[in-house]
Amino acid sequence: MAAAAAENQGPAAGGPRGAAEAEADGMMGLTDLPGELLELILCCDVLGAADIGRVSCTCRRLREACQPRGKVWRERFRLRWPSLLKYYSHTDSVSWLEEYKARHNAGLEARRIVASFSKRFFSEHVPCDGFSDIETLGCPSHFFEDELMCILNMEGRKGLTWKYYAKKILYFLRQQNILKNLKEYLQRPTDQQSFLEGAVLIDQYCNPLSDICLKSVQAQVDDITDKVRKVLRTKNPRHPSLASKAVLSSPDICTRAVGQGIDLFSSASLKVSSNRKGEVLIPEVELQRQVLDAMNCVLYEQLKYKGNELDYYNSLNSYIHQVLIRRTGIPISLSVLYLTIARQLGVKLEPVNFPSHFLLRWCQGKEGSTDIFDYTYIDAFGKGKQLTVKECEYLIGHHVTEEFYGVVTSKEVLQRMVGNLLNLGKRESTDQSYQLLRDSLDLYLAMYPDNVQHLMLQARLYFHLGIWPEKVLDILQHIQALDPSQHGAVGYLVQHTLEHIERRKEEVGPEVKHRSDEKHKEVCFSIGLIMKHKRYGYNCVIYGWDPACMMGHEWIRNMNVHSLPHGPHQPFYNVLVEDGSCRYAAQENLEYNSEPREIPHPDIGRYFSEFTGIHYLANTELEIRYPEDLELTRATVQKIYSSGKE
């Protein structure tokens, strides 16, 4: 609209002749408008960047109105990428035109890289060096991430392959950034390492696509702390923990006030001290007890927090943001929450790496005492129950030595949290558990990079999954340098990894299966059809097939394939199942799904580009391997679902 008005005025829009004509016609030209009104028009959301560019070329007045650092280009940037404004300060002098160009170019580069991933990595997991293009980007990483989020947020059921690889890349980028933050955290002095921040970093690394940040988690903890203060106020209105947050957050103010005899409550002096960490502490044991009683009331009675005994081995119990949402967890995650709230209220609790059941300890004697009987032990998993040494042993059913009652550092707390996740990853053999195992190994090795046991576990995991053989060799070389006694296990893995690399080099291209081949005449179903398993009832989608079972004798025996009427001598299908698993199903066990629906599988985009509402469309790479399946899929859909949603 504004661009058309400017263009209609011609090159002399701001000149004497244009003004004279406008005056003669009794009309006001665009350039005659007040500056604020002109900016308002140019900021209209119906105009695009190209429109603004053309308008700014028409005359000096409009060029000045559209200056790179001005309001018009800032608004254009905001309308196009609203989530990016948080990276700028109002005091920054920013060339919004240059920022717009940089973000636009980053978007083009992101889409180029995402588009290349399917062709490069369809047949294998994305290797370590697969992200090298991304690591050398010449633009701010948040520009690149924003474009990936735009791809992930595309509406509809199209672009599945784009979304699949955009998610992979975003996962990598965020994990790299979180790992960097974790290493910075570990390099700080111990008294500057917050237990809550450490728990958030672990949570973020294992859930990089979730919106988790320390500020948000801390705000939720602060909200619980405020509830505790309300309960405390009803019990003891003069309790020192009820001082304003501003006062309690400043040890200098508190210490100076106490030293000068200043009455911070108007009825009683604030009785506090501060330790080396700058934490404000309440020295009197009875006042501390009142805080803990109020905490137990709020956490376990009002908010109904509890230990998750029924689903103890769920990984969500270890993630602090999920603990706050679901109000349940395991001993260590609930202890981090409990300890954080207590310290905010002036009670110093310390973490105890007790075997099988993480605890906190509360000093009843002289601070720093080495006598384990000077402490009361708190079970955050057991509703804040306070235990003696003997009761702690009853809790786990056996005697332990004094060393297990000692306090541990924040790094040791993180080590145990990651160790729990490692054990969960080992419990099952699913894609989700393998991802958890990979993530927790990354975290553990970030803390202890020379731990031979976990390096070997990482090498074996990658070898088992058949991914990143070059990375496996690097890990094995590092293990050999650290511990030469591992040469036997290292040698075995090196040999088989080199064989894997050689086999990969010999691959000449994808195997193409034509349905018209005589040997494929018994194959009834095609790629993209939504099926149902006759025996187990699960819904799935076909992403591959063989004219006969191609698995080894051991698999055939373990799966009892010979008990099937047609045994292994029938077509078998690779299917993605709604529970997230990948299975190999016999033709006689599959049937058309009478109510086809989307299959919520994490790898769906690796093979398919779109869900039509009845079936999936193979992406380019899968179609190359099964070039004649699409026609049969469409014919089958037309025949079986003649009610015709297509």
XYZ file of C-alpha atoms in Angstrom:
646
model
C 0.000 0.000 0.000
C 2.649 2.511 1.112
C 5.070 1.154 -1.477
C 2.509 1.629 -4.238
C 1.819 5.167 -3.065
C 5.517 5.970 -3.104
C 6.049 4.380 -6.509
C 3.103 6.238 -8.035
C 4.713 9.536 -7.104
C 7.709 8.739 -9.324
C 11.329 9.834 -8.853
C 10.372 13.395 -7.947
C 8.014 12.403 -5.149
C 9.639 14.777 -2.710
C 10.438 17.506 -5.257
C 8.742 20.846 -5.931
C 6.734 19.577 -8.873
C 5.301 16.637 -6.898
C 4.406 18.929 -4.020
C 2.847 21.474 -6.378
C 0.731 18.808 -8.076
C -0.393 17.472 -4.710
C -1.262 20.997 -3.572
C -3.126 21.675 -6.829
C -5.140 18.515 -6.349
C -5.857 19.432 -2.751
C -4.202 16.217 -1.578
C -1.335 15.507 0.858
C 1.449 13.224 -0.438
C 2.922 10.359 1.576
C 6.114 12.296 2.188
C 4.101 15.267 3.529
C 2.856 13.216 6.490
C 4.290 13.789 9.971
C 7.240 11.506 10.763
C 5.400 9.442 13.395
C 2.458 8.789 11.074
C 4.790 7.886 8.236
C 6.602 5.377 10.472
C 3.272 3.935 11.587
C 2.269 3.317 7.968
C 5.628 1.768 7.099
C 5.395 -0.526 10.129
C 2.127 -1.988 8.843
C 2.276 -5.796 8.936
C 0.993 -6.148 5.354
C 4.309 -4.809 4.066
C 7.236 -7.145 3.587
C 10.971 -6.524 3.741
C 11.100 -6.186 -0.043
C 8.383 -3.521 0.088
C 10.349 -1.514 2.651
C 13.469 -1.874 0.541
C 11.700 -0.498 -2.541
C 10.060 2.324 -0.618
C 13.395 3.454 0.820
C 14.783 3.857 -2.716
C 12.149 6.338 -3.889
C 13.264 9.537 -2.186
C 15.367 11.015 0.597
C 12.444 11.420 3.020
C 11.448 7.765 2.791
C 15.063 6.647 2.884
C 15.468 8.519 6.170
C 12.238 7.017 7.508
C 13.583 3.530 6.689
C 17.071 4.002 8.088
C 18.785 0.722 9.116
C 18.806 1.559 12.847
C 15.314 2.997 12.909
C 11.919 1.882 14.100
C 10.697 0.605 10.713
C 13.351 -2.089 10.314
C 13.144 -2.984 14.000
C 9.422 -3.562 13.622
C 10.003 -5.569 10.453
C 12.459 -7.762 12.391
C 10.013 -8.117 15.295
C 7.108 -9.112 13.077
C 9.169 -11.736 11.265
C 11.046 -13.218 14.243
C 9.389 -12.081 17.502
C 11.205 -14.607 19.715
C 14.609 -13.105 18.870
C 14.047 -9.693 20.450
C 15.001 -11.092 23.864
C 18.615 -11.176 22.678
C 18.722 -7.374 22.317
C 18.765 -4.602 24.880
C 16.824 -1.373 24.439
C 20.090 0.475 24.931
C 21.853 -1.377 22.106
C 22.590 0.527 18.931
C 21.543 -2.100 16.412
C 21.441 -2.005 12.631
C 18.125 -3.801 12.264
C 18.512 -3.992 8.514
C 21.805 -5.893 8.901
C 20.297 -8.107 11.594
C 17.371 -8.847 9.292
C 19.748 -9.825 6.492
C 21.866 -11.965 8.824
C 18.813 -13.812 10.185
C 17.424 -14.293 6.674
C 20.729 -15.742 5.456
C 20.967 -17.969 8.529
C 17.531 -19.328 7.677
C 18.585 -20.144 4.122
C 21.726 -21.868 5.391
C 19.756 -23.833 8.001
C 17.330 -25.099 5.387
C 20.187 -26.030 3.045
C 21.845 -28.100 5.781
C 18.596 -29.743 6.913
C 17.742 -30.658 3.309
C 21.157 -32.308 2.866
C 20.892 -34.543 5.936
C 18.383 -37.049 4.534
C 20.554 -37.889 1.558
C 23.765 -38.009 3.612
C 22.541 -39.943 6.637
C 19.466 -41.925 5.614
C 21.272 -45.255 5.985
C 23.029 -44.503 9.286
C 22.837 -42.417 12.433
C 24.208 -38.909 12.076
C 27.915 -39.295 13.040
C 29.963 -36.955 15.233
C 31.442 -35.173 12.230
C 28.037 -34.885 10.593
C 27.481 -31.602 12.413
C 30.755 -30.028 11.289
C 28.890 -27.667 8.918
C 26.909 -26.331 11.849
C 29.904 -25.811 14.121
C 31.489 -23.463 11.564
C 28.456 -21.287 10.926
C 29.169 -17.636 10.301
C 26.050 -16.425 12.091
C 24.830 -16.253 15.701
C 23.739 -19.706 16.869
C 20.388 -18.366 18.099
C 19.549 -17.307 14.524
C 20.183 -20.851 13.336
C 18.219 -22.365 16.222
C 15.301 -20.037 15.555
C 15.040 -21.289 11.971
C 15.125 -24.878 13.179
C 12.259 -24.070 15.554
C 10.332 -22.533 12.649
C 10.722 -25.834 10.789
C 9.636 -27.870 13.816
C 6.586 -25.652 14.319
C 5.359 -25.972 10.738
C 1.665 -26.780 10.843
C 0.097 -29.837 9.298
C 1.383 -33.314 8.590
C 3.853 -32.371 5.881
C 7.586 -31.781 6.072
C 8.118 -34.786 8.360
C 11.638 -35.456 7.095
C 12.585 -31.798 7.480
C 11.250 -31.844 11.042
C 13.089 -35.075 11.826
C 16.515 -33.716 10.885
C 15.827 -30.218 12.241
C 15.125 -31.901 15.573
C 18.381 -33.894 15.365
C 20.405 -30.748 14.658
C 18.675 -28.702 17.361
C 19.242 -31.537 19.843
C 22.962 -31.477 19.038
C 23.304 -27.683 19.190
C 21.590 -27.352 22.538
C 23.450 -30.256 24.094
C 26.768 -28.753 23.026
C 25.824 -25.468 24.676
C 24.592 -27.191 27.859
C 27.770 -29.287 28.046
C 29.785 -26.077 27.837
C 27.735 -24.602 30.703
C 28.233 -27.764 32.759
C 32.004 -27.631 32.335
C 32.006 -23.970 33.378
C 29.882 -24.901 36.413
C 32.345 -27.645 37.431
C 35.291 -25.237 37.166
C 33.819 -22.855 39.744
C 34.884 -23.015 43.388
C 32.799 -25.569 45.287
C 31.074 -22.891 47.372
C 29.737 -21.318 44.157
C 28.150 -24.525 42.829
C 24.421 -24.561 43.505
C 22.909 -28.031 43.868
C 19.764 -26.818 42.119
C 21.704 -25.413 39.157
C 23.578 -28.705 38.771
C 20.295 -30.633 38.758
C 18.897 -28.252 36.122
C 21.952 -28.746 33.881
C 21.482 -32.533 33.962
C 17.781 -32.080 33.250
C 18.507 -29.755 30.320
C 21.079 -32.079 28.764
C 18.752 -35.093 28.817
C 15.808 -32.982 27.588
C 17.400 -30.389 25.274
C 14.208 -29.743 23.301
C 12.170 -28.934 26.415
C 11.834 -25.390 27.713
C 13.839 -25.765 30.934
C 15.793 -22.934 32.498
C 17.252 -22.257 35.935
C 15.271 -19.027 36.291
C 11.948 -20.818 35.834
C 12.848 -23.691 38.164
C 14.128 -21.255 40.788
C 10.873 -19.275 40.556
C 8.886 -22.444 41.328
C 11.136 -23.223 44.277
C 10.736 -19.632 45.506
C 6.965 -20.057 45.323
C 7.165 -23.116 47.591
C 9.484 -21.199 49.925
C 6.903 -18.390 50.185
C 4.251 -20.948 51.143
C 6.547 -22.249 53.877
C 6.971 -18.702 55.190
C 3.182 -18.317 55.419
C 2.909 -21.467 57.521
C 5.881 -20.360 59.609
C 4.245 -16.992 60.231
C 1.236 -18.680 61.836
C 3.526 -20.595 64.195
C 6.062 -17.889 65.012
C 5.364 -14.383 63.645
C 8.813 -13.219 64.792
C 10.775 -16.003 63.149
C 13.928 -14.593 61.455
C 13.150 -16.461 58.215
C 10.190 -14.128 57.725
C 12.418 -11.152 56.965
C 12.025 -9.697 53.512
C 13.821 -11.445 50.690
C 15.909 -8.339 50.089
C 17.194 -8.443 53.661
C 17.790 -12.183 53.797
C 19.498 -12.182 50.421
C 22.114 -9.747 51.739
C 24.368 -11.262 54.422
C 26.100 -7.898 54.872
C 22.829 -6.209 55.813
C 21.879 -8.999 58.196
C 25.266 -9.169 59.899
C 25.555 -5.393 60.175
C 22.024 -5.115 61.569
C 22.666 -7.755 64.208
C 26.008 -6.139 65.097
C 24.369 -2.757 65.568
C 21.374 -4.105 67.472
C 18.947 -2.953 64.775
C 15.415 -4.328 65.125
C 14.522 -5.619 61.637
C 11.136 -6.950 62.738
C 10.147 -4.120 65.041
C 9.562 -6.756 67.712
C 12.715 -8.874 67.759
C 16.215 -8.713 66.407
C 16.929 -10.838 63.341
C 19.102 -13.661 64.648
C 21.166 -14.782 61.693
C 24.722 -15.414 60.591
C 26.323 -16.026 57.235
C 28.783 -18.651 56.069
C 31.550 -18.621 53.459
C 29.042 -19.169 50.651
C 27.182 -16.013 51.612
C 24.184 -18.052 52.782
C 22.152 -16.521 55.585
C 21.911 -19.043 58.414
C 19.805 -19.284 61.560
C 22.028 -20.593 64.374
C 19.392 -21.661 66.932
C 18.410 -25.319 66.548
C 14.841 -24.734 67.743
C 14.262 -22.024 65.130
C 15.689 -24.363 62.490
C 13.317 -27.100 63.659
C 10.363 -24.744 63.156
C 11.472 -24.189 59.557
C 11.747 -27.926 58.861
C 8.338 -28.578 60.420
C 6.792 -25.867 58.223
C 8.545 -27.313 55.166
C 7.160 -30.785 55.850
C 3.697 -29.323 56.276
C 3.821 -27.496 52.939
C 5.648 -30.102 50.838
C 4.019 -33.287 52.053
C 0.650 -32.216 53.468
C -0.397 -29.215 51.383
C 1.356 -29.879 48.054
C 1.294 -33.690 48.407
C 4.904 -34.312 47.377
C 5.907 -37.952 47.837
C 8.490 -40.520 46.900
C 7.522 -42.393 43.740
C 7.458 -45.927 45.109
C 5.100 -47.268 42.429
C 7.176 -46.118 39.451
C 10.605 -45.757 41.016
C 12.609 -46.500 37.859
C 10.969 -43.875 35.683
C 13.612 -41.432 34.397
C 11.201 -38.527 34.978
C 11.848 -38.957 38.706
C 15.403 -37.717 38.138
C 14.528 -34.510 36.266
C 14.027 -31.571 38.606
C 11.474 -29.795 36.406
C 9.399 -32.995 36.287
C 9.680 -33.399 40.055
C 8.133 -29.949 40.404
C 5.383 -30.719 37.872
C 4.513 -34.242 39.052
C 5.346 -33.625 42.735
C 7.139 -36.926 43.033
C 10.653 -38.223 42.612
C 13.429 -40.407 43.981
C 15.470 -39.716 47.141
C 18.196 -37.647 45.482
C 15.936 -35.384 43.391
C 13.603 -34.728 46.324
C 16.646 -34.103 48.541
C 17.970 -31.417 46.168
C 14.590 -29.673 46.313
C 14.340 -30.037 50.108
C 17.906 -28.814 50.692
C 17.445 -25.793 48.404
C 14.288 -24.637 50.192
C 15.844 -25.163 53.636
C 18.912 -23.096 52.775
C 16.762 -20.289 51.401
C 15.085 -20.201 54.801
C 18.338 -20.161 56.753
C 18.734 -23.856 57.630
C 21.944 -25.501 56.511
C 21.313 -29.067 55.393
C 24.040 -31.121 53.757
C 23.848 -33.970 51.219
C 24.811 -37.460 52.369
C 25.705 -40.085 49.740
C 24.093 -42.878 51.761
C 24.062 -46.249 49.947
C 20.791 -47.154 48.184
C 18.965 -44.155 49.650
C 20.193 -40.557 49.403
C 19.785 -38.544 52.616
C 20.384 -35.084 54.073
C 21.963 -34.331 57.417
C 21.147 -31.590 59.916
C 23.713 -30.632 62.546
C 22.540 -30.795 66.162
C 25.964 -30.210 67.713
C 28.952 -28.054 66.888
C 29.035 -26.989 63.243
C 31.525 -29.044 61.266
C 31.508 -31.880 63.776
C 32.965 -35.184 62.543
C 30.866 -37.215 64.961
C 28.036 -38.826 62.994
C 25.883 -38.853 66.139
C 25.876 -35.040 66.219
C 23.563 -35.074 63.215
C 19.945 -35.867 62.499
C 19.394 -37.435 59.078
C 16.464 -36.394 56.915
C 14.693 -38.608 54.389
C 13.125 -36.303 51.775
C 11.740 -39.380 49.996
C 9.999 -40.408 53.226
C 8.104 -37.150 53.793
C 10.960 -35.410 55.586
C 11.231 -37.986 58.349
C 14.101 -37.313 60.750
C 16.282 -40.340 61.464
C 18.984 -41.401 63.899
C 22.073 -43.317 62.757
C 20.459 -46.606 63.775
C 17.243 -45.756 61.903
C 19.263 -44.993 58.770
C 20.620 -48.544 58.897
C 17.116 -49.914 59.371
C 16.114 -47.975 56.258
C 18.456 -49.965 54.001
C 18.530 -53.145 56.056
C 22.220 -53.400 56.916
C 25.070 -51.743 58.827
C 27.361 -49.239 57.093
C 30.608 -47.621 58.150
C 30.899 -43.995 59.266
C 32.270 -42.809 55.912
C 28.820 -43.177 54.341
C 27.409 -40.558 56.720
C 29.816 -37.881 55.515
C 28.853 -34.841 53.464
C 29.490 -34.880 49.701
C 30.240 -32.118 47.181
C 27.929 -30.856 44.469
C 30.010 -32.733 41.865
C 29.517 -35.986 43.773
C 25.787 -35.313 43.960
C 25.701 -34.839 40.178
C 27.755 -37.995 39.748
C 25.142 -39.980 41.648
C 22.271 -38.389 39.715
C 23.950 -39.255 36.413
C 24.753 -42.735 37.726
C 21.047 -43.298 38.366
C 20.264 -42.322 34.772
C 23.032 -44.607 33.503
C 21.499 -47.536 35.359
C 18.080 -46.741 33.928
C 19.555 -46.656 30.423
C 21.048 -50.112 30.968
C 17.768 -51.644 32.135
C 16.110 -51.870 28.702
C 17.101 -52.266 25.059
C 14.926 -49.653 23.371
C 15.784 -46.583 21.306
C 14.729 -44.367 24.222
C 16.938 -46.233 26.714
C 19.894 -46.117 24.316
C 19.459 -42.358 23.996
C 19.325 -42.015 27.783
C 22.445 -44.162 28.075
C 24.268 -42.022 25.505
C 23.246 -38.775 27.207
C 24.168 -39.936 30.706
C 27.537 -41.257 29.470
C 28.234 -37.850 27.919
C 27.466 -36.199 31.256
C 29.543 -38.637 33.277
C 32.551 -38.297 30.983
C 32.232 -34.503 31.067
C 32.832 -34.783 34.816
C 35.332 -37.658 34.702
C 36.817 -37.711 31.173
C 39.449 -40.363 32.000
C 37.167 -42.936 33.614
C 38.160 -46.125 31.763
C 35.051 -48.091 32.784
C 32.650 -45.539 31.313
C 34.797 -44.885 28.244
C 34.670 -48.618 27.508
C 30.906 -48.628 28.027
C 30.570 -45.753 25.563
C 32.722 -47.541 22.969
C 30.708 -50.754 23.353
C 27.423 -48.858 23.091
C 28.411 -47.162 19.832
C 29.782 -50.466 18.514
C 26.553 -52.277 19.428
C 24.429 -49.621 17.742
C 26.680 -49.645 14.674
C 27.186 -45.892 14.783
C 30.189 -43.595 14.666
C 32.920 -46.252 14.058
C 35.561 -43.529 13.763
C 34.491 -42.208 17.175
C 34.742 -45.745 18.589
C 38.365 -45.958 17.415
C 39.152 -42.602 19.063
C 37.666 -43.778 22.375
C 39.548 -47.084 22.228
C 42.816 -45.306 21.536
C 42.215 -43.090 24.586
C 41.444 -46.152 26.746
C 44.633 -47.886 25.628
C 46.678 -44.825 26.566
C 45.025 -44.614 30.003
C 45.135 -48.314 30.868
C 47.295 -50.647 28.730
C 45.880 -53.656 30.629
C 42.678 -53.219 28.606
C 44.474 -54.272 25.397
C 42.437 -57.490 25.065
C 39.006 -55.843 25.054
C 40.341 -52.873 23.096
C 41.905 -55.113 20.439
C 38.669 -57.057 19.920
C 36.625 -53.899 19.411
C 39.257 -52.283 17.184
C 39.314 -55.318 14.888
C 35.545 -55.495 14.470
C 35.194 -51.723 14.131
C 37.756 -51.681 11.310
C 35.822 -54.489 9.620
C 32.663 -52.407 9.899
C 34.399 -49.415 8.298
C 35.670 -51.609 5.428
C 32.188 -53.051 4.800
C 30.781 -49.554 4.672
C 33.377 -48.552 2.066
C 32.369 -51.523 -0.091
C 28.727 -50.440 -0.217
C 28.092 -49.276 -3.768
C 24.682 -47.738 -3.161
C 21.219 -48.433 -1.800
C 19.546 -51.756 -2.498
C 16.583 -51.146 -4.828
C 13.599 -53.501 -4.607
C 11.209 -53.624 -7.550
C 7.817 -55.167 -6.937
C 7.735 -56.335 -10.548
C 10.611 -58.723 -9.810
C 9.476 -62.347 -9.918
C 11.034 -63.055 -6.518
C 8.857 -60.345 -4.943
C 5.514 -61.615 -6.235
C 4.400 -62.856 -2.784
C 4.812 -59.414 -1.169
C 1.255 -58.180 -0.569
C 1.723 -54.963 1.401
C 3.585 -51.795 0.485
C 5.516 -48.930 2.013
C 3.472 -46.358 3.919
C 0.420 -48.490 4.752
C -0.932 -48.363 8.305
C -1.246 -51.931 9.572
C -2.397 -53.802 12.663
C -0.714 -56.840 14.171
C -3.235 -59.680 14.378
C -1.735 -61.270 17.478
C -0.432 -58.346 19.549
C -2.864 -55.687 18.365
C -0.335 -52.890 17.889
C -0.666 -50.260 15.155
C 2.291 -49.708 12.853
C 3.447 -48.376 9.486
C 5.531 -50.323 6.949
C 8.882 -48.781 6.034
C 10.590 -51.801 4.447
C 10.059 -55.388 3.324
C 11.913 -58.566 2.360
C 10.539 -61.432 0.246
C 11.529 -63.835 3.075
C 12.871 -63.526 6.621
C 16.411 -62.150 6.438
C 17.260 -62.510 10.137
C 19.809 -65.051 11.440
C 19.032 -68.523 12.731
C 19.328 -67.456 16.366
C 16.733 -64.684 15.948
C 14.412 -67.047 14.069
C 14.719 -69.601 16.859
C 14.281 -67.057 19.682
C 11.209 -65.530 18.038
C 9.753 -68.986 17.390
C 9.223 -68.139 13.712
C 9.007 -71.823 12.735
C 5.733 -72.098 14.676
C 4.060 -69.836 12.083
C 2.160 -71.696 9.328
C 4.478 -70.250 6.675
C 7.528 -70.008 8.924
C 10.399 -67.835 7.680
C 9.547 -68.539 4.018
C 7.155 -65.626 3.621
C 7.541 -61.847 3.248
C 8.619 -59.990 6.386
C 8.089 -56.279 6.995
C 10.043 -53.606 8.841
C 7.482 -51.612 10.794
C 7.512 -48.565 13.050
C 5.241 -49.274 16.021
C 3.179 -46.729 17.951
C 5.049 -47.543 21.184
C 8.281 -46.211 19.667
C 9.802 -49.585 18.809
C 10.892 -50.993 15.432
C 9.826 -54.552 14.660
C 10.148 -57.204 11.979
C 6.741 -58.774 11.347
C 5.624 -61.740 9.256
C 3.130 -61.064 6.489
C 0.583 -63.526 7.912
C 0.576 -61.571 11.202
C -0.349 -58.227 9.615
C -3.676 -56.889 8.413
C -4.969 -53.570 7.114
C -5.909 -51.170 9.883
C -9.619 -50.366 9.707
C -9.037 -47.031 11.431
C -5.660 -45.759 10.212
C -4.104 -42.983 12.243
C -0.754 -41.320 12.749
C 1.979 -43.452 14.273
C 3.774 -41.443 17.004
C 7.236 -42.879 16.387
C 10.410 -40.761 16.788
C 11.857 -42.061 13.492
C 8.767 -41.481 11.346
C 10.370 -38.507 9.581
C 13.466 -40.505 8.708
C 11.393 -42.494 6.229
C 8.302 -40.449 5.407
C 7.657 -36.909 4.256
C 3.912 -36.660 4.861
C 0.896 -38.294 6.494
C -2.132 -38.011 4.240
C -4.665 -38.925 6.916
C -4.820 -42.569 5.772
C -1.270 -43.533 4.830
C 2.278 -42.174 4.795
C 4.195 -40.929 1.755
C 7.761 -42.191 1.493
C 10.422 -39.501 1.384
C 12.855 -39.264 -1.525
C 15.441 -41.636 -0.056
C 12.929 -44.364 0.812
C 11.214 -44.034 -2.551
C 14.565 -44.628 -4.293
C 14.769 -47.973 -2.487
C 11.156 -48.969 -3.196
C 10.368 -47.158 -6.472
C 7.201 -49.097 -7.333
C 5.501 -49.085 -3.928
C 3.806 -45.695 -4.070
C 1.509 -46.733 -6.906
C 0.426 -49.890 -5.059
C -0.064 -47.971 -1.809
C -2.415 -45.524 -3.510
C -4.316 -48.323 -5.230
C -4.643 -50.209 -1.935
C -5.881 -47.113 -0.112
C -8.441 -46.481 -2.850
C -9.665 -50.069 -2.641
C -9.633 -50.627 1.142
C -10.772 -47.190 2.250
C -13.282 -46.549 -0.525
C -15.230 -44.246 1.771
C -12.480 -42.008 0.457
C -10.879 -39.541 2.741
C -8.368 -38.872 -0.012
